[in-house]
Coordinates of C-alpha atoms and ligand atoms in Angstrom, one line a residue:
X1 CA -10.5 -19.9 8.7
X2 CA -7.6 -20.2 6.3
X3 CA -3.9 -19.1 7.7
X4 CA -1.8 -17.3 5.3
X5 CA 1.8 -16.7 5.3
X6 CA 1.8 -13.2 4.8
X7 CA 4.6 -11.4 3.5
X8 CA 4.6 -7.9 4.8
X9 CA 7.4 -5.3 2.9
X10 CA 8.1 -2.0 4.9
X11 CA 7.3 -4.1 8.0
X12 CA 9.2 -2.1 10.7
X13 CA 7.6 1.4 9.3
X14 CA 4.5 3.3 11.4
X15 CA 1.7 1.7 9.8
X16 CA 2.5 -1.6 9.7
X17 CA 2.5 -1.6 13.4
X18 CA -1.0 -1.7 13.1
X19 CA -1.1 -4.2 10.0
X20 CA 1.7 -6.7 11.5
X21 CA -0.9 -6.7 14.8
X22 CA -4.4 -7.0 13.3
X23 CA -2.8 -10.0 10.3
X24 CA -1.0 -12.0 13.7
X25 CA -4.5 -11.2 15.3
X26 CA -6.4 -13.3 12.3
X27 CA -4.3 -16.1 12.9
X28 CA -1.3 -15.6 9.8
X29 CA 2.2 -15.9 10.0
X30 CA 4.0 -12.7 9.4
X31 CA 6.6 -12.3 7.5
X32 CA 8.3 -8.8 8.6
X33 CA 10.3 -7.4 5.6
X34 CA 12.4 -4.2 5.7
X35 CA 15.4 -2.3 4.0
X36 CA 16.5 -2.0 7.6
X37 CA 16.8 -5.3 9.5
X38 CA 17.3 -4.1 13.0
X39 CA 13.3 -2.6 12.2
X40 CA 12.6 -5.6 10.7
X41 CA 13.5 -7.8 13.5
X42 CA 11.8 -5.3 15.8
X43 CA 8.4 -5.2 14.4
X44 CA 8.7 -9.6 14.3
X45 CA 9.4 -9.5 18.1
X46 CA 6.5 -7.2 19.0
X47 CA 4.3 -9.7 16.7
X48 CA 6.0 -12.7 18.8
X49 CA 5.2 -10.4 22.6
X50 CA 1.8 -10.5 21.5
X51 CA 1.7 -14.0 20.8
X52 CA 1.5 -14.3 16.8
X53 CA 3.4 -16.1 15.3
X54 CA 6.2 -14.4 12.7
X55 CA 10.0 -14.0 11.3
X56 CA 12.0 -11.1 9.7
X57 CA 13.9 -10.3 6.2
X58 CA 15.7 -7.8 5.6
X59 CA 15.8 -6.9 1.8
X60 CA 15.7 -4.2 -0.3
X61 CA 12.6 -4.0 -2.6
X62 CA 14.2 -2.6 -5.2
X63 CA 17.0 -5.0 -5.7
X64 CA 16.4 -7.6 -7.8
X65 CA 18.9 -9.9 -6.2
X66 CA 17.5 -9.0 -2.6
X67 CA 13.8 -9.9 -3.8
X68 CA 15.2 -13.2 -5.4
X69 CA 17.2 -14.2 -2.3
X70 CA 14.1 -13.1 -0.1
X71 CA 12.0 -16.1 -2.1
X72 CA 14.5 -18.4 -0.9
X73 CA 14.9 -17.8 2.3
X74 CA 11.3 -17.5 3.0
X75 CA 10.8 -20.9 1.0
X76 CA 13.6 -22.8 3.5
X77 CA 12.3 -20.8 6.8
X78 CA 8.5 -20.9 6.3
X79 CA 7.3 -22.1 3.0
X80 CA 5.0 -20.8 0.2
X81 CA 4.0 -17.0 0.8
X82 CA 0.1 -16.7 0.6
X83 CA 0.0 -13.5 1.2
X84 CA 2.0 -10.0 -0.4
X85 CA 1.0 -6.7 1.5
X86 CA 3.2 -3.5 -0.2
X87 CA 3.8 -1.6 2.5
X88 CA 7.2 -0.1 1.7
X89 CA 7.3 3.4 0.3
X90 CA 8.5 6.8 0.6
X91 CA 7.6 10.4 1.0
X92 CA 10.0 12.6 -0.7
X93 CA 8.4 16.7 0.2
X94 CA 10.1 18.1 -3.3
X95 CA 8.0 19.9 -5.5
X96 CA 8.6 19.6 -9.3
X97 CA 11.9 22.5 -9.5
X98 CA 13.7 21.0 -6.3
X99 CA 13.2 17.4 -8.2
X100 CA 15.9 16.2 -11.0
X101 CA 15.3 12.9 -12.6
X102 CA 17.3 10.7 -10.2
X103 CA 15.6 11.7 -7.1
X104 CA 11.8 11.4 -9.3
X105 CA 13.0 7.7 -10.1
X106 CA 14.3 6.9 -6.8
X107 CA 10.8 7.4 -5.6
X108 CA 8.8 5.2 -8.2
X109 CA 11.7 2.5 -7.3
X110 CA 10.9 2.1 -4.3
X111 CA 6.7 3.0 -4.3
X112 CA 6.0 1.8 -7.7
X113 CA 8.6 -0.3 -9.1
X114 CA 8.9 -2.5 -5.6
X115 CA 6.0 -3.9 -5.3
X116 CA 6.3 -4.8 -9.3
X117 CA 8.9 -6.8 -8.1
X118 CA 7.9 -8.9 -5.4
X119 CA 4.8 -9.2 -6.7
X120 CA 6.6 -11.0 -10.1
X121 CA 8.5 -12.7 -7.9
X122 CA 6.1 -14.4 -6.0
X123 CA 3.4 -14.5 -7.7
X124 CA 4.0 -17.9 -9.6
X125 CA 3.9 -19.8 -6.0
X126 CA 0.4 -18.0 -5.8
X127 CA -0.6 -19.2 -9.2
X128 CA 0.4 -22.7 -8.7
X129 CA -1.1 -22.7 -5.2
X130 CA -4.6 -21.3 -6.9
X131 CA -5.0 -19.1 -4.4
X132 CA -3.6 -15.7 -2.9
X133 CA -4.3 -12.3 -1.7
X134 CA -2.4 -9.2 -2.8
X135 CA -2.7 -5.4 -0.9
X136 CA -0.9 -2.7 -2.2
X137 CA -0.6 0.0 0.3
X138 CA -1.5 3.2 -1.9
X139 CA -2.7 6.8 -0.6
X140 CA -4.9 9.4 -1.5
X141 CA -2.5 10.9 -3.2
X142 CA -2.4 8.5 -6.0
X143 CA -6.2 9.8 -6.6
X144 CA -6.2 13.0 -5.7
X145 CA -3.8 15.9 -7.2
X146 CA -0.7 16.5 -4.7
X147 CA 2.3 18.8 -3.9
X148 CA 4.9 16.7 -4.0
X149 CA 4.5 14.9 -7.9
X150 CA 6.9 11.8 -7.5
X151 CA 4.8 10.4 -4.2
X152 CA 1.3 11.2 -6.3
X153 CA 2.6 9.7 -9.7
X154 CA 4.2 6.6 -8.2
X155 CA 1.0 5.8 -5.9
X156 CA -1.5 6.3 -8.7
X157 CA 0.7 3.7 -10.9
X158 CA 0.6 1.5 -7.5
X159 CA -3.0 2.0 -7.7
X160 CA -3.4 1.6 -11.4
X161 CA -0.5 -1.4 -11.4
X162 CA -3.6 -3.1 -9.1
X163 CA -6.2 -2.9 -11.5
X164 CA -3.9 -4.1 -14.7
X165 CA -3.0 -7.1 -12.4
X166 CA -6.5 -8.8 -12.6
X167 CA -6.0 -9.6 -15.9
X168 CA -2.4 -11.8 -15.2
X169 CA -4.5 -13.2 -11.9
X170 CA -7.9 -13.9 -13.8
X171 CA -9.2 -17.3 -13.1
X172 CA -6.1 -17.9 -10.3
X173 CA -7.8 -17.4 -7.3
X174 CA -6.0 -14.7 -6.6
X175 CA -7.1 -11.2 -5.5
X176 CA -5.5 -8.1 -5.8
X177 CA -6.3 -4.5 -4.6
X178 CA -5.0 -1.6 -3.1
X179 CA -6.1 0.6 0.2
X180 CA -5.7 4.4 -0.1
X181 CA -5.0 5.4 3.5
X182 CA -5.4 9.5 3.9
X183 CA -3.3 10.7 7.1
X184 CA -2.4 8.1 9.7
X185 CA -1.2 8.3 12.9
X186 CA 2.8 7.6 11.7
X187 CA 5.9 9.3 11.7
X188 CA 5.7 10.1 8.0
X189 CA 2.9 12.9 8.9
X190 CA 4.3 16.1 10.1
X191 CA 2.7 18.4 12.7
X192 CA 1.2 20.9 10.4
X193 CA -0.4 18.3 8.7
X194 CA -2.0 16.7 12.1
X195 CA -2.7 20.4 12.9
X196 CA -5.2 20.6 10.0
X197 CA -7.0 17.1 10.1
X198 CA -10.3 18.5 12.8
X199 CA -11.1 21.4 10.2
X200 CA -10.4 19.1 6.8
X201 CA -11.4 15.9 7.2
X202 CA -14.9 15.1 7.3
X203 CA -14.7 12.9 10.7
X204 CA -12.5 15.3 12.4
X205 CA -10.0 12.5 13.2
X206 CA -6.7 11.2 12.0
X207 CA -6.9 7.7 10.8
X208 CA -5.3 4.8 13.1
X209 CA -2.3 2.3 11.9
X210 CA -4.8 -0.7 13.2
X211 CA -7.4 1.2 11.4
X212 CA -5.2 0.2 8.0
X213 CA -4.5 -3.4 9.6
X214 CA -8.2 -3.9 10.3
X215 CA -9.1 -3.3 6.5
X216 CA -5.6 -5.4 5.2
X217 CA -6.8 -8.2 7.5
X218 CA -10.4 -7.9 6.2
X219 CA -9.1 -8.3 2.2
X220 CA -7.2 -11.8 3.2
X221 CA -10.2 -13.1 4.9
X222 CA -12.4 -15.5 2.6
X223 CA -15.1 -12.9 3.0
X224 CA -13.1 -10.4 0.7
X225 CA -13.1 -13.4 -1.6
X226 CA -15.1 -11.5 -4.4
X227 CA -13.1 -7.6 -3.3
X228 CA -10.7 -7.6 -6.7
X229 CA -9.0 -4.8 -8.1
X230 CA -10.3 -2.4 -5.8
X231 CA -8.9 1.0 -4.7
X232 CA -10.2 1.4 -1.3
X233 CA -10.2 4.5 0.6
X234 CA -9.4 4.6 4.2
X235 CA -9.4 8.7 4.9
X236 CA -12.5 10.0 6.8
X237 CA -14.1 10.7 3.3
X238 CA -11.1 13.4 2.8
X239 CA -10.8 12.4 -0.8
X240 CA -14.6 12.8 -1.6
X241 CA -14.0 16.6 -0.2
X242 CA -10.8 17.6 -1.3
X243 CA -11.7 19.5 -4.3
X244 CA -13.8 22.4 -1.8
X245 CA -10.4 23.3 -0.2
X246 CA -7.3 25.0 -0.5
X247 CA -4.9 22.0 -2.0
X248 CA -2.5 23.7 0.7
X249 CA -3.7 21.8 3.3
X250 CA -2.5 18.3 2.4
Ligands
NAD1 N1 1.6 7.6 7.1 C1 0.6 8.0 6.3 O1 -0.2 8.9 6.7 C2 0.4 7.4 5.0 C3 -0.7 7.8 4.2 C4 -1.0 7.1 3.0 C5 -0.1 6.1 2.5 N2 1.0 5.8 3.3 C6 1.8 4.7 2.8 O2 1.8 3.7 3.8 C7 3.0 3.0 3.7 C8 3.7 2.9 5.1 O3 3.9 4.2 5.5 P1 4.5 4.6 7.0 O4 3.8 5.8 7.4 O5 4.4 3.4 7.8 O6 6.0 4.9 6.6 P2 7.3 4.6 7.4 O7 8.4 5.5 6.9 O8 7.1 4.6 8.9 O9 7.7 3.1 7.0 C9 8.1 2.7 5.8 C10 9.0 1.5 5.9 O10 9.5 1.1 4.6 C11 10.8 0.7 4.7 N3 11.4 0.9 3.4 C12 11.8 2.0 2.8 N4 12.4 1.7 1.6 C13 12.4 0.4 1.5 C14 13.0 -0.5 0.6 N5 13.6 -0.1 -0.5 N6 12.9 -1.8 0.8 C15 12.3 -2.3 1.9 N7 11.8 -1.5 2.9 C16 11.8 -0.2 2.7 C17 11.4 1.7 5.8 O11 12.6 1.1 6.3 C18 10.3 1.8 6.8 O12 10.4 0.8 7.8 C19 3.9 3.7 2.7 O13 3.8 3.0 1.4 C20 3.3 5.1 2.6 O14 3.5 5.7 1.4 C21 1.2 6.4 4.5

């Protein structure tokens, strides 16, 4: 079984408790990255308590200089990344009249524009390495229409950012796709939203953080090898149902 180094952006958030575990589970070094290094740190030790192996960054996705500096430091401390999973991101609740055009770009910096950037960034190691795996942490919402218009249109250009990718990575040996979690178990999800989940999604269940790990891990394995520009749901078939109900319910 190959080991990657996996870099993992928004590594101290909810759902990457569950991705940091299941990655350090298949054997790869993790590489926690987070805006906020005291979370960053965190999320390394718990990875270290259960015996994987990993290190923290703290950087800011959407500074250039941070992504830059984050290359070399991960370089000097662990080598070549293998492995970029886009975790980082932000749900702003503003509909379109409580929105004005610096807090609609703020959100596409950060859920869109962020994993441009450490994508470009690292993706030349990848190429020269003939080999890597990229997962874009998307949602639902990048598929599906939404309240709240800057999360929807910066995951659907995460999503569609994805698919464009296979033709820079064509013939590199390098994969790239997205997973569209629905609601997960995380801080991010508010109580009227996990209120709703027995009566609106199809499997009556909110969706676990190693749920999302489980599926990440799967998409570095070699047996993914041939997954490429996929957009892969991960919402108890919520998406496929969504257009019976009341859009109030997301
Ligand atoms: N929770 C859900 O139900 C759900 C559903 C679908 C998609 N998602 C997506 O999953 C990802 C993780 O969500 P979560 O629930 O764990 O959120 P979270 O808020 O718990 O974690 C997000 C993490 O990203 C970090 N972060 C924010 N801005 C950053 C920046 N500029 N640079 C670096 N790090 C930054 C935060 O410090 C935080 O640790 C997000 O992209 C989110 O949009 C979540």
């Amino acid at each position: 079984m190959r080991t990657l180094n996996t870099l993992i952006t928004g590594a101290g958030g909810g759902m990457c408790r569950g991705i940091n575990r299941r990655i350090a589970e298949a054997g790869h070094t993790v590489l926690c990255v987070d805006l906020d290094s005291e979370r960053a740190e965190a999320a390394a030790a718990a990875v270290r308590g259960d015996g994987g192996k990993a290190f923290a960054f703290a950087a800011d996705v959407t500074r250039a200089d941070d992504v830059a500096s984050l290359r070399r430091e991960v370089l000097e401390q662990v080598g070549p990344v293998q492995a970029i999973v886009n975790a980082a991101g932000v749900l702003d609740r503003k509909m379109l009249l409580d929105h004005d055009a610096e807090s609609f770009a703020t959100v596409l910096g950060i859920n869109l524009v962020g994993p441009f950037a450490v994508i470009r960034e690292f993706a030349q190691d990848m190429i020269d390495a003939n080999f890597g795996r990229i997962v874009n942490v998307s949602s639902i919402a990048g598929t599906t229409g939404y309240p709240y218009p800057s999360y929807a249109a910066s995951k659907a250009g995460l999503s569609n950012l994805t698919r464009s990718l296979l033709m820079d990575f064509w013939g590199t040996g390098i994969t790239v796709n997205s997973v569209c979690p629905g609601v997960v178990d995380t801080p991010m999800v508010i109580q009227e939203v996990r209120d709703q989940v027995p009566n609106k999604v199809p499997t009556g269940r909110i969706v676990e953080p190693e749920e999302i790990g489980a599926l990440v891990a799967f998409l570095l394995s070699d047996d993914a090898r041939s997954i490429n520009g996929a957009d892969l749901m991960i919402d108890g078939g919520a998406t496929q149902i969504f257009r019976l109900f009341d859009p109030q319910h997301v």
